[in-house]
Amino acid sequence: MTDHHQSTRGEPRVALVTCAELPDLDPDDRLLLASLTERGVTAEPVVWDDPAADWSAYDLTVLRSPWDYALRRDEFVAWASTVPALANPADVVRWNTDKRYLGELSAAGVPTVPTSWVAPGETWQPPAERGEYVVKPAVSAGSQDTGRYDLADPEHRELAAAHVRRLSDAGRLTMVQPYLDAVDTAGETALLFLAGPAGPTFSHAIRKGPMLTGPDLGVEELYKPEEITARTATAEQLAVAELALAAVPGGARRLLYARVDLIPGPDGAPVLVELELTEPSLFLGHADGAADRLADAVLTRLSATAR
């Protein structure tokens, strides 16, 4: 970081926040760099916990791929609160990095996947009901530490209990959810929204194939490979997404981007599984013009912060 005041004399400067494992950004996010350059914006990747980073040197700091934060969430949230002009804002980061927000969205009338919670140190036994369940921590990224268990299988019941104990021993809150088996055929739909003059505007949608094939055995992965294809969003999916965005604390107009992840529930209607507002993949390479739309959204946010 050399010129702390470059933006006052010329091009605005934008930091694209990443992690040490991806110092040059995720390949999908690199598509944004050219679009920003075409718009007269100087953008560069910066590792979020780099002690040499000077966040005051940037007109806007955009969270993109800081995917190692899950085991350091308190540190990450504290860091976010110190960054000027952060997108998305630090209070949204605090709220969205703990998946207990699903309970708030459910209370606000958003159809969400049913979730039970197991606090660290709390005794847990697999439910008596047969069927498949997902076990994962309330703070995670990229399906890390997430497993799928068939509770009709005695071995899976033991592995599910061991998974909860492993998270509990690490002081982590655990989520237990029924596995929505429509994901095996219909897949998961991610709806992408980007900032516009009047608030988040729908950009594109993608289909993600099923990712959970079985139990989590404690092998650490930064992220798991995904099967991604383009998808056309339905009116019903868009309606659920709008409900979720309307329930964001502080209002959705402050968001640079949002990703709404949906899976058909038992009755076929879309159910929210995650509302990604912190560091979601935006799948820019899977929709024509998506990188340009995100660059325009960055310009919208730069204009707002300059007022």
PDB file of C-alpha atoms in Angstrom:
ATOM      1  CA  MET A   1       0.000   0.000   0.000  1.00  0.00           C
ATOM      2  CA  THR A   2       1.867   3.036  -1.215  1.00  0.00           C
ATOM      3  CA  ASP A   3      -0.423   6.000  -1.890  1.00  0.00           C
ATOM      4  CA  HIS A   4      -3.021   6.458   0.827  1.00  0.00           C
ATOM      5  CA  HIS A   5      -4.755   9.311  -1.007  1.00  0.00           C
ATOM      6  CA  GLN A   6      -4.624   8.267  -4.632  1.00  0.00           C
ATOM      7  CA  SER A   7      -8.415   8.272  -4.967  1.00  0.00           C
ATOM      8  CA  THR A   8      -8.611  11.984  -4.172  1.00  0.00           C
ATOM      9  CA  ARG A   9      -6.482  12.707  -7.258  1.00  0.00           C
ATOM     10  CA  GLY A  10      -7.684  10.089  -9.707  1.00  0.00           C
ATOM     11  CA  GLU A  11      -9.166   6.640  -9.913  1.00  0.00           C
ATOM     12  CA  PRO A  12     -11.128   5.243  -6.967  1.00  0.00           C
ATOM     13  CA  ARG A  13      -9.420   2.329  -5.231  1.00  0.00           C
ATOM     14  CA  VAL A  14     -11.171  -0.873  -4.226  1.00  0.00           C
ATOM     15  CA  ALA A  15      -9.827  -3.758  -2.133  1.00  0.00           C
ATOM     16  CA  LEU A  16     -11.181  -7.209  -2.947  1.00  0.00           C
ATOM     17  CA  VAL A  17     -10.813  -9.141   0.291  1.00  0.00           C
ATOM     18  CA  THR A  18      -9.523 -12.699   0.159  1.00  0.00           C
ATOM     19  CA  CYS A  19      -7.589 -15.185   2.321  1.00  0.00           C
ATOM     20  CA  ALA A  20      -3.968 -16.331   2.362  1.00  0.00           C
ATOM     21  CA  GLU A  21      -4.881 -19.557   0.526  1.00  0.00           C
ATOM     22  CA  LEU A  22      -6.239 -17.501  -2.406  1.00  0.00           C
ATOM     23  CA  PRO A  23      -3.958 -14.449  -2.565  1.00  0.00           C
ATOM     24  CA  ASP A  24      -4.907 -13.756  -6.196  1.00  0.00           C
ATOM     25  CA  LEU A  25      -8.635 -14.296  -5.594  1.00  0.00           C
ATOM     26  CA  ASP A  26     -10.888 -17.129  -6.596  1.00  0.00           C
ATOM     27  CA  PRO A  27     -10.876 -17.477 -10.433  1.00  0.00           C
ATOM     28  CA  ASP A  28     -14.518 -16.382 -10.599  1.00  0.00           C
ATOM     29  CA  ASP A  29     -13.762 -13.166  -8.731  1.00  0.00           C
ATOM     30  CA  ARG A  30     -10.856 -12.355 -11.038  1.00  0.00           C
ATOM     31  CA  LEU A  31     -13.458 -11.719 -13.740  1.00  0.00           C
ATOM     32  CA  LEU A  32     -14.425  -8.606 -11.804  1.00  0.00           C
ATOM     33  CA  LEU A  33     -10.999  -6.997 -12.091  1.00  0.00           C
ATOM     34  CA  ALA A  34     -11.216  -6.300 -15.837  1.00  0.00           C
ATOM     35  CA  SER A  35     -14.740  -4.930 -15.536  1.00  0.00           C
ATOM     36  CA  LEU A  36     -13.667  -2.529 -12.800  1.00  0.00           C
ATOM     37  CA  THR A  37     -10.612  -1.417 -14.792  1.00  0.00           C
ATOM     38  CA  GLU A  38     -12.865  -0.613 -17.759  1.00  0.00           C
ATOM     39  CA  ARG A  39     -14.871   1.641 -15.445  1.00  0.00           C
ATOM     40  CA  GLY A  40     -11.832   3.538 -14.196  1.00  0.00           C
ATOM     41  CA  VAL A  41     -11.574   1.739 -10.860  1.00  0.00           C
ATOM     42  CA  THR A  42      -8.275   0.459  -9.492  1.00  0.00           C
ATOM     43  CA  ALA A  43      -8.947  -2.851  -7.732  1.00  0.00           C
ATOM     44  CA  GLU A  44      -6.612  -5.335  -6.101  1.00  0.00           C
ATOM     45  CA  PRO A  45      -6.842  -8.443  -3.929  1.00  0.00           C
ATOM     46  CA  VAL A  46      -5.902  -8.007  -0.270  1.00  0.00           C
ATOM     47  CA  VAL A  47      -5.728 -10.743   2.377  1.00  0.00           C
ATOM     48  CA  TRP A  48      -8.026  -9.859   5.243  1.00  0.00           C
ATOM     49  CA  ASP A  49      -5.570 -10.659   8.051  1.00  0.00           C
ATOM     50  CA  ASP A  50      -2.472  -9.194   6.369  1.00  0.00           C
ATOM     51  CA  PRO A  51      -0.983  -6.937   9.068  1.00  0.00           C
ATOM     52  CA  ALA A  52       0.524  -4.708   6.368  1.00  0.00           C
ATOM     53  CA  ALA A  53      -2.833  -3.917   4.768  1.00  0.00           C
ATOM     54  CA  ASP A  54      -3.955  -0.290   5.094  1.00  0.00           C
ATOM     55  CA  TRP A  55      -7.716  -0.371   4.673  1.00  0.00           C
ATOM     56  CA  SER A  56      -7.940   3.415   4.891  1.00  0.00           C
ATOM     57  CA  ALA A  57      -6.169   3.538   1.518  1.00  0.00           C
ATOM     58  CA  TYR A  58      -9.313   2.279  -0.224  1.00  0.00           C
ATOM     59  CA  ASP A  59     -12.533   3.998  -1.118  1.00  0.00           C
ATOM     60  CA  LEU A  60     -14.359   0.672  -0.775  1.00  0.00           C
ATOM     61  CA  THR A  61     -13.410  -2.703   0.669  1.00  0.00           C
ATOM     62  CA  VAL A  62     -15.373  -5.605  -0.818  1.00  0.00           C
ATOM     63  CA  LEU A  63     -15.518  -8.968   0.935  1.00  0.00           C
ATOM     64  CA  ARG A  64     -14.971 -11.714  -1.628  1.00  0.00           C
ATOM     65  CA  SER A  65     -13.142 -14.913  -0.585  1.00  0.00           C
ATOM     66  CA  PRO A  66     -11.990 -14.730   3.078  1.00  0.00           C
ATOM     67  CA  TRP A  67     -13.002 -18.372   3.397  1.00  0.00           C
ATOM     68  CA  ASP A  68     -10.718 -19.227   6.302  1.00  0.00           C
ATOM     69  CA  TYR A  69     -12.644 -17.111   8.810  1.00  0.00           C
ATOM     70  CA  ALA A  70     -14.899 -19.853  10.208  1.00  0.00           C
ATOM     71  CA  LEU A  71     -12.535 -20.989  12.965  1.00  0.00           C
ATOM     72  CA  ARG A  72     -11.624 -17.355  13.741  1.00  0.00           C
ATOM     73  CA  ARG A  73     -15.030 -15.771  13.497  1.00  0.00           C
ATOM     74  CA  ASP A  74     -14.630 -13.476  16.515  1.00  0.00           C
ATOM     75  CA  GLU A  75     -11.359 -12.156  15.105  1.00  0.00           C
ATOM     76  CA  PHE A  76     -12.920 -11.740  11.665  1.00  0.00           C
ATOM     77  CA  VAL A  77     -15.959  -9.846  12.973  1.00  0.00           C
ATOM     78  CA  ALA A  78     -13.717  -7.606  15.087  1.00  0.00           C
ATOM     79  CA  TRP A  79     -11.562  -6.904  12.029  1.00  0.00           C
ATOM     80  CA  ALA A  80     -14.635  -6.080   9.933  1.00  0.00           C
ATOM     81  CA  SER A  81     -15.739  -3.489  12.484  1.00  0.00           C
ATOM     82  CA  THR A  82     -12.477  -1.568  11.959  1.00  0.00           C
ATOM     83  CA  VAL A  83     -12.658  -1.375   8.152  1.00  0.00           C
ATOM     84  CA  PRO A  84     -14.038   1.857   6.691  1.00  0.00           C
ATOM     85  CA  ALA A  85     -16.481   1.541   3.775  1.00  0.00           C
ATOM     86  CA  LEU A  86     -16.878  -2.236   4.020  1.00  0.00           C
ATOM     87  CA  ALA A  87     -19.246  -4.123   1.733  1.00  0.00           C
ATOM     88  CA  ASN A  88     -21.248  -5.712   3.001  1.00  0.00           C
ATOM     89  CA  PRO A  89     -21.340  -3.650   6.225  1.00  0.00           C
ATOM     90  CA  ALA A  90     -19.742  -4.943   9.420  1.00  0.00           C
ATOM     91  CA  ASP A  91     -23.022  -5.295  11.330  1.00  0.00           C
ATOM     92  CA  VAL A  92     -24.376  -7.447   8.491  1.00  0.00           C
ATOM     93  CA  VAL A  93     -21.194  -9.541   8.660  1.00  0.00           C
ATOM     94  CA  ARG A  94     -21.680 -10.073  12.398  1.00  0.00           C
ATOM     95  CA  TRP A  95     -25.312 -11.126  11.895  1.00  0.00           C
ATOM     96  CA  ASN A  96     -24.756 -13.268   8.818  1.00  0.00           C
ATOM     97  CA  THR A  97     -21.684 -15.227   9.939  1.00  0.00           C
ATOM     98  CA  ASP A  98     -23.709 -17.013  12.622  1.00  0.00           C
ATOM     99  CA  LYS A  99     -26.432 -19.139  11.057  1.00  0.00           C
ATOM    100  CA  ARG A 100     -28.746 -18.542  13.979  1.00  0.00           C
ATOM    101  CA  TYR A 101     -30.046 -15.821  11.682  1.00  0.00           C
ATOM    102  CA  LEU A 102     -32.162 -18.603  10.142  1.00  0.00           C
ATOM    103  CA  GLY A 103     -34.330 -18.533  13.252  1.00  0.00           C
ATOM    104  CA  GLU A 104     -34.897 -14.794  12.835  1.00  0.00           C
ATOM    105  CA  LEU A 105     -35.823 -15.216   9.185  1.00  0.00           C
ATOM    106  CA  SER A 106     -38.216 -18.034  10.039  1.00  0.00           C
ATOM    107  CA  ALA A 107     -39.868 -15.845  12.685  1.00  0.00           C
ATOM    108  CA  ALA A 108     -40.223 -13.140  10.017  1.00  0.00           C
ATOM    109  CA  GLY A 109     -42.219 -15.521   7.837  1.00  0.00           C
ATOM    110  CA  VAL A 110     -39.482 -16.724   5.483  1.00  0.00           C
ATOM    111  CA  PRO A 111     -39.856 -20.452   4.711  1.00  0.00           C
ATOM    112  CA  THR A 112     -36.632 -21.951   6.049  1.00  0.00           C
ATOM    113  CA  VAL A 113     -35.298 -25.456   6.568  1.00  0.00           C
ATOM    114  CA  PRO A 114     -36.249 -26.652  10.095  1.00  0.00           C
ATOM    115  CA  THR A 115     -33.219 -26.406  12.377  1.00  0.00           C
ATOM    116  CA  SER A 116     -32.405 -27.572  15.883  1.00  0.00           C
ATOM    117  CA  TRP A 117     -29.383 -26.336  17.814  1.00  0.00           C
ATOM    118  CA  VAL A 118     -26.928 -28.108  20.106  1.00  0.00           C
ATOM    119  CA  ALA A 119     -24.856 -25.861  22.348  1.00  0.00           C
ATOM    120  CA  PRO A 120     -21.289 -26.781  23.325  1.00  0.00           C
ATOM    121  CA  GLY A 121     -21.362 -29.233  26.219  1.00  0.00           C
ATOM    122  CA  GLU A 122     -25.023 -30.121  25.672  1.00  0.00           C
ATOM    123  CA  THR A 123     -25.880 -33.826  25.434  1.00  0.00           C
ATOM    124  CA  TRP A 124     -27.342 -34.827  22.072  1.00  0.00           C
ATOM    125  CA  GLN A 125     -28.788 -38.053  20.782  1.00  0.00           C
ATOM    126  CA  PRO A 126     -29.844 -38.587  17.150  1.00  0.00           C
ATOM    127  CA  PRO A 127     -33.619 -38.181  16.766  1.00  0.00           C
ATOM    128  CA  ALA A 128     -35.673 -41.354  16.875  1.00  0.00           C
ATOM    129  CA  GLU A 129     -37.247 -40.516  13.534  1.00  0.00           C
ATOM    130  CA  ARG A 130     -35.670 -42.297  10.630  1.00  0.00           C
ATOM    131  CA  GLY A 131     -34.500 -40.294   7.650  1.00  0.00           C
ATOM    132  CA  GLU A 132     -31.453 -38.351   6.603  1.00  0.00           C
ATOM    133  CA  TYR A 133     -30.115 -35.390   8.539  1.00  0.00           C
ATOM    134  CA  VAL A 134     -27.408 -32.781   8.079  1.00  0.00           C
ATOM    135  CA  VAL A 135     -25.036 -31.878  10.901  1.00  0.00           C
ATOM    136  CA  LYS A 136     -22.890 -28.750  10.649  1.00  0.00           C
ATOM    137  CA  PRO A 137     -21.547 -25.874  12.734  1.00  0.00           C
ATOM    138  CA  ALA A 138     -23.453 -22.610  13.008  1.00  0.00           C
ATOM    139  CA  VAL A 139     -20.330 -20.796  11.822  1.00  0.00           C
ATOM    140  CA  SER A 140     -18.890 -22.288   8.654  1.00  0.00           C
ATOM    141  CA  ALA A 141     -18.071 -21.543   5.029  1.00  0.00           C
ATOM    142  CA  GLY A 142     -17.943 -23.683   1.911  1.00  0.00           C
ATOM    143  CA  SER A 143     -19.660 -26.735   3.484  1.00  0.00           C
ATOM    144  CA  GLN A 144     -16.733 -27.195   5.868  1.00  0.00           C
ATOM    145  CA  ASP A 145     -17.357 -29.590   8.777  1.00  0.00           C
ATOM    146  CA  THR A 146     -20.715 -30.600   7.289  1.00  0.00           C
ATOM    147  CA  GLY A 147     -21.999 -34.178   7.055  1.00  0.00           C
ATOM    148  CA  ARG A 148     -25.059 -36.113   5.870  1.00  0.00           C
ATOM    149  CA  TYR A 149     -26.327 -39.017   7.952  1.00  0.00           C
ATOM    150  CA  ASP A 150     -28.937 -41.710   7.351  1.00  0.00           C
ATOM    151  CA  LEU A 151     -30.307 -42.336  10.834  1.00  0.00           C
ATOM    152  CA  ALA A 152     -31.722 -45.712   9.790  1.00  0.00           C
ATOM    153  CA  ASP A 153     -28.080 -46.862   9.655  1.00  0.00           C
ATOM    154  CA  PRO A 154     -26.655 -47.610  13.140  1.00  0.00           C
ATOM    155  CA  GLU A 155     -23.154 -46.668  11.991  1.00  0.00           C
ATOM    156  CA  HIS A 156     -24.405 -43.318  10.717  1.00  0.00           C
ATOM    157  CA  ARG A 157     -26.166 -42.671  14.017  1.00  0.00           C
ATOM    158  CA  GLU A 158     -22.849 -43.185  15.832  1.00  0.00           C
ATOM    159  CA  LEU A 159     -21.002 -41.004  13.326  1.00  0.00           C
ATOM    160  CA  ALA A 160     -23.592 -38.227  13.662  1.00  0.00           C
ATOM    161  CA  ALA A 161     -23.225 -38.268  17.439  1.00  0.00           C
ATOM    162  CA  ALA A 162     -19.432 -38.219  17.075  1.00  0.00           C
ATOM    163  CA  HIS A 163     -19.688 -35.254  14.693  1.00  0.00           C
ATOM    164  CA  VAL A 164     -21.742 -33.275  17.220  1.00  0.00           C
ATOM    165  CA  ARG A 165     -19.273 -34.168  19.995  1.00  0.00           C
ATOM    166  CA  ARG A 166     -16.346 -33.055  17.842  1.00  0.00           C
ATOM    167  CA  LEU A 167     -17.948 -29.676  17.228  1.00  0.00           C
ATOM    168  CA  SER A 168     -18.972 -29.390  20.884  1.00  0.00           C
ATOM    169  CA  ASP A 169     -15.455 -30.187  22.090  1.00  0.00           C
ATOM    170  CA  ALA A 170     -14.218 -27.355  19.884  1.00  0.00           C
ATOM    171  CA  GLY A 171     -16.704 -24.975  21.518  1.00  0.00           C
ATOM    172  CA  ARG A 172     -18.862 -24.701  18.402  1.00  0.00           C
ATOM    173  CA  LEU A 173     -22.643 -24.466  18.210  1.00  0.00           C
ATOM    174  CA  THR A 174     -24.098 -27.300  16.097  1.00  0.00           C
ATOM    175  CA  MET A 175     -27.034 -27.239  13.676  1.00  0.00           C
ATOM    176  CA  VAL A 176     -29.102 -30.354  12.902  1.00  0.00           C
ATOM    177  CA  GLN A 177     -31.445 -30.210   9.920  1.00  0.00           C
ATOM    178  CA  PRO A 178     -33.480 -32.739   7.942  1.00  0.00           C
ATOM    179  CA  TYR A 179     -31.821 -33.494   4.619  1.00  0.00           C
ATOM    180  CA  LEU A 180     -33.992 -32.115   1.818  1.00  0.00           C
ATOM    181  CA  ASP A 181     -33.691 -34.971  -0.661  1.00  0.00           C
ATOM    182  CA  ALA A 182     -35.063 -32.901  -3.562  1.00  0.00           C
ATOM    183  CA  VAL A 183     -31.528 -31.543  -3.828  1.00  0.00           C
ATOM    184  CA  ASP A 184     -30.475 -34.922  -5.248  1.00  0.00           C
ATOM    185  CA  THR A 185     -32.687 -34.379  -8.301  1.00  0.00           C
ATOM    186  CA  ALA A 186     -33.630 -30.700  -8.563  1.00  0.00           C
ATOM    187  CA  GLY A 187     -30.387 -29.443  -7.046  1.00  0.00           C
ATOM    188  CA  GLU A 188     -29.989 -26.242  -5.072  1.00  0.00           C
ATOM    189  CA  THR A 189     -30.849 -22.880  -6.616  1.00  0.00           C
ATOM    190  CA  ALA A 190     -28.751 -19.822  -5.800  1.00  0.00           C
ATOM    191  CA  LEU A 191     -30.310 -16.463  -6.678  1.00  0.00           C
ATOM    192  CA  LEU A 192     -27.830 -13.594  -7.017  1.00  0.00           C
ATOM    193  CA  PHE A 193     -28.755  -9.987  -6.273  1.00  0.00           C
ATOM    194  CA  LEU A 194     -26.526  -6.956  -6.841  1.00  0.00           C
ATOM    195  CA  ALA A 195     -26.848  -3.360  -5.677  1.00  0.00           C
ATOM    196  CA  GLY A 196     -28.795  -0.972  -7.861  1.00  0.00           C
ATOM    197  CA  PRO A 197     -29.952   2.623  -7.384  1.00  0.00           C
ATOM    198  CA  ALA A 198     -33.161   1.430  -5.692  1.00  0.00           C
ATOM    199  CA  GLY A 199     -31.713  -1.527  -3.771  1.00  0.00           C
ATOM    200  CA  PRO A 200     -30.753  -5.133  -4.545  1.00  0.00           C
ATOM    201  CA  THR A 201     -31.648  -6.135  -8.093  1.00  0.00           C
ATOM    202  CA  PHE A 202     -31.880  -9.719  -9.323  1.00  0.00           C
ATOM    203  CA  SER A 203     -28.900 -10.539 -11.556  1.00  0.00           C
ATOM    204  CA  HIS A 204     -28.869 -14.279 -12.313  1.00  0.00           C
ATOM    205  CA  ALA A 205     -29.415 -17.753 -10.901  1.00  0.00           C
ATOM    206  CA  ILE A 206     -27.446 -20.981 -10.926  1.00  0.00           C
ATOM    207  CA  ARG A 207     -28.057 -24.604 -10.043  1.00  0.00           C
ATOM    208  CA  LYS A 208     -25.721 -26.382  -7.665  1.00  0.00           C
ATOM    209  CA  GLY A 209     -25.664 -30.150  -7.709  1.00  0.00           C
ATOM    210  CA  PRO A 210     -25.788 -32.149  -4.462  1.00  0.00           C
ATOM    211  CA  MET A 211     -22.571 -31.829  -2.457  1.00  0.00           C
ATOM    212  CA  LEU A 212     -23.140 -33.935   0.654  1.00  0.00           C
ATOM    213  CA  THR A 213     -22.494 -37.601  -0.050  1.00  0.00           C
ATOM    214  CA  GLY A 214     -22.117 -38.898   3.493  1.00  0.00           C
ATOM    215  CA  PRO A 215     -20.696 -38.363   6.969  1.00  0.00           C
ATOM    216  CA  ASP A 216     -18.088 -35.765   7.804  1.00  0.00           C
ATOM    217  CA  LEU A 217     -15.010 -37.525   9.155  1.00  0.00           C
ATOM    218  CA  GLY A 218     -13.150 -34.452  10.348  1.00  0.00           C
ATOM    219  CA  VAL A 219     -10.969 -33.909   7.266  1.00  0.00           C
ATOM    220  CA  GLU A 220     -10.376 -30.195   6.841  1.00  0.00           C
ATOM    221  CA  GLU A 221     -11.111 -28.652   3.434  1.00  0.00           C
ATOM    222  CA  LEU A 222     -11.174 -24.956   2.567  1.00  0.00           C
ATOM    223  CA  TYR A 223     -14.048 -25.597   0.195  1.00  0.00           C
ATOM    224  CA  LYS A 224     -15.582 -28.548  -1.622  1.00  0.00           C
ATOM    225  CA  PRO A 225     -15.886 -28.780  -5.424  1.00  0.00           C
ATOM    226  CA  GLU A 226     -19.249 -27.761  -6.811  1.00  0.00           C
ATOM    227  CA  GLU A 227     -21.214 -28.738  -9.901  1.00  0.00           C
ATOM    228  CA  ILE A 228     -22.582 -25.454 -11.267  1.00  0.00           C
ATOM    229  CA  THR A 229     -24.885 -24.750 -14.219  1.00  0.00           C
ATOM    230  CA  ALA A 230     -27.012 -21.763 -15.203  1.00  0.00           C
ATOM    231  CA  ARG A 231     -30.659 -21.776 -14.140  1.00  0.00           C
ATOM    232  CA  THR A 232     -33.774 -19.691 -14.748  1.00  0.00           C
ATOM    233  CA  ALA A 233     -35.343 -18.496 -11.502  1.00  0.00           C
ATOM    234  CA  THR A 234     -39.060 -19.062 -10.964  1.00  0.00           C
ATOM    235  CA  ALA A 235     -41.505 -16.480  -9.666  1.00  0.00           C
ATOM    236  CA  GLU A 236     -41.958 -18.553  -6.510  1.00  0.00           C
ATOM    237  CA  GLN A 237     -38.206 -18.630  -5.860  1.00  0.00           C
ATOM    238  CA  LEU A 238     -37.907 -14.894  -6.422  1.00  0.00           C
ATOM    239  CA  ALA A 239     -40.763 -14.269  -3.993  1.00  0.00           C
ATOM    240  CA  VAL A 240     -38.999 -16.226  -1.234  1.00  0.00           C
ATOM    241  CA  ALA A 241     -35.775 -14.358  -1.966  1.00  0.00           C
ATOM    242  CA  GLU A 242     -37.535 -11.002  -1.668  1.00  0.00           C
ATOM    243  CA  LEU A 243     -39.021 -12.061   1.683  1.00  0.00           C
ATOM    244  CA  ALA A 244     -35.564 -12.990   2.966  1.00  0.00           C
ATOM    245  CA  LEU A 245     -33.961  -9.754   1.786  1.00  0.00           C
ATOM    246  CA  ALA A 246     -36.752  -7.701   3.322  1.00  0.00           C
ATOM    247  CA  ALA A 247     -35.906  -9.215   6.730  1.00  0.00           C
ATOM    248  CA  VAL A 248     -32.199  -8.247   6.700  1.00  0.00           C
ATOM    249  CA  PRO A 249     -31.448  -6.094   9.765  1.00  0.00           C
ATOM    250  CA  GLY A 250     -30.918  -2.478   8.788  1.00  0.00           C
ATOM    251  CA  GLY A 251     -32.507  -2.999   5.382  1.00  0.00           C
ATOM    252  CA  ALA A 252     -31.331  -4.596   2.159  1.00  0.00           C
ATOM    253  CA  ARG A 253     -30.581  -1.289   0.447  1.00  0.00           C
ATOM    254  CA  ARG A 254     -27.166  -1.266   2.156  1.00  0.00           C
ATOM    255  CA  LEU A 255     -26.093  -4.512   0.509  1.00  0.00           C
ATOM    256  CA  LEU A 256     -23.632  -4.678  -2.370  1.00  0.00           C
ATOM    257  CA  TYR A 257     -24.590  -8.274  -3.083  1.00  0.00           C
ATOM    258  CA  ALA A 258     -26.725 -11.083  -1.723  1.00  0.00           C
ATOM    259  CA  ARG A 259     -27.065 -14.759  -2.523  1.00  0.00           C
ATOM    260  CA  VAL A 260     -30.236 -16.617  -1.616  1.00  0.00           C
ATOM    261  CA  ASP A 261     -29.882 -20.432  -1.551  1.00  0.00           C
ATOM    262  CA  LEU A 262     -33.068 -22.450  -1.960  1.00  0.00           C
ATOM    263  CA  ILE A 263     -34.014 -26.143  -2.120  1.00  0.00           C
ATOM    264  CA  PRO A 264     -37.504 -27.570  -2.728  1.00  0.00           C
ATOM    265  CA  GLY A 265     -39.088 -28.698   0.530  1.00  0.00           C
ATOM    266  CA  PRO A 266     -41.184 -31.850   0.988  1.00  0.00           C
ATOM    267  CA  ASP A 267     -44.143 -30.185  -0.743  1.00  0.00           C
ATOM    268  CA  GLY A 268     -42.004 -28.892  -3.613  1.00  0.00           C
ATOM    269  CA  ALA A 269     -42.139 -25.245  -2.521  1.00  0.00           C
ATOM    270  CA  PRO A 270     -38.775 -23.435  -2.213  1.00  0.00           C
ATOM    271  CA  VAL A 271     -37.202 -23.392   1.249  1.00  0.00           C
ATOM    272  CA  LEU A 272     -34.338 -21.121   2.302  1.00  0.00           C
ATOM    273  CA  VAL A 273     -31.225 -23.014   3.369  1.00  0.00           C
ATOM    274  CA  GLU A 274     -28.853 -20.032   3.548  1.00  0.00           C
ATOM    275  CA  LEU A 275     -28.826 -16.289   2.985  1.00  0.00           C
ATOM    276  CA  GLU A 276     -25.245 -15.492   1.995  1.00  0.00           C
ATOM    277  CA  LEU A 277     -24.263 -11.870   2.649  1.00  0.00           C
ATOM    278  CA  THR A 278     -20.620 -12.133   3.732  1.00  0.00           C
ATOM    279  CA  GLU A 279     -18.372 -14.004   1.294  1.00  0.00           C
ATOM    280  CA  PRO A 280     -20.533 -15.934  -1.173  1.00  0.00           C
ATOM    281  CA  SER A 281     -19.369 -17.191  -4.519  1.00  0.00           C
ATOM    282  CA  LEU A 282     -21.305 -15.075  -6.996  1.00  0.00           C
ATOM    283  CA  PHE A 283     -20.794 -17.379 -10.016  1.00  0.00           C
ATOM    284  CA  LEU A 284     -19.955 -14.488 -12.319  1.00  0.00           C
ATOM    285  CA  GLY A 285     -18.717 -16.843 -15.016  1.00  0.00           C
ATOM    286  CA  HIS A 286     -22.085 -18.552 -15.324  1.00  0.00           C
ATOM    287  CA  ALA A 287     -24.156 -15.595 -16.553  1.00  0.00           C
ATOM    288  CA  ASP A 288     -23.443 -13.213 -19.410  1.00  0.00           C
ATOM    289  CA  GLY A 289     -22.689  -9.727 -18.147  1.00  0.00           C
ATOM    290  CA  ALA A 290     -22.626 -10.701 -14.463  1.00  0.00           C
ATOM    291  CA  ALA A 291     -19.109  -9.332 -13.873  1.00  0.00           C
ATOM    292  CA  ASP A 292     -20.130  -6.046 -15.505  1.00  0.00           C
ATOM    293  CA  ARG A 293     -23.261  -5.874 -13.363  1.00  0.00           C
ATOM    294  CA  LEU A 294     -21.191  -6.398 -10.223  1.00  0.00           C
ATOM    295  CA  ALA A 295     -18.748  -3.706 -11.356  1.00  0.00           C
ATOM    296  CA  ASP A 296     -21.704  -1.353 -11.843  1.00  0.00           C
ATOM    297  CA  ALA A 297     -22.911  -2.279  -8.362  1.00  0.00           C
ATOM    298  CA  VAL A 298     -19.475  -1.348  -7.000  1.00  0.00           C
ATOM    299  CA  LEU A 299     -19.780   2.033  -8.729  1.00  0.00           C
ATOM    300  CA  THR A 300     -23.213   2.473  -7.139  1.00  0.00           C
ATOM    301  CA  ARG A 301     -21.741   1.759  -3.717  1.00  0.00           C
ATOM    302  CA  LEU A 302     -18.752   4.064  -4.366  1.00  0.00           C
ATOM    303  CA  SER A 303     -21.173   6.868  -5.243  1.00  0.00           C
ATOM    304  CA  ALA A 304     -23.107   6.253  -2.032  1.00  0.00           C
ATOM    305  CA  THR A 305     -20.000   6.303   0.165  1.00  0.00           C
ATOM    306  CA  ALA A 306     -18.758   9.504  -1.488  1.00  0.00           C
ATOM    307  CA  ARG A 307     -21.855  11.473  -0.442  1.00  0.00           C
TER     308      ARG A 307
END
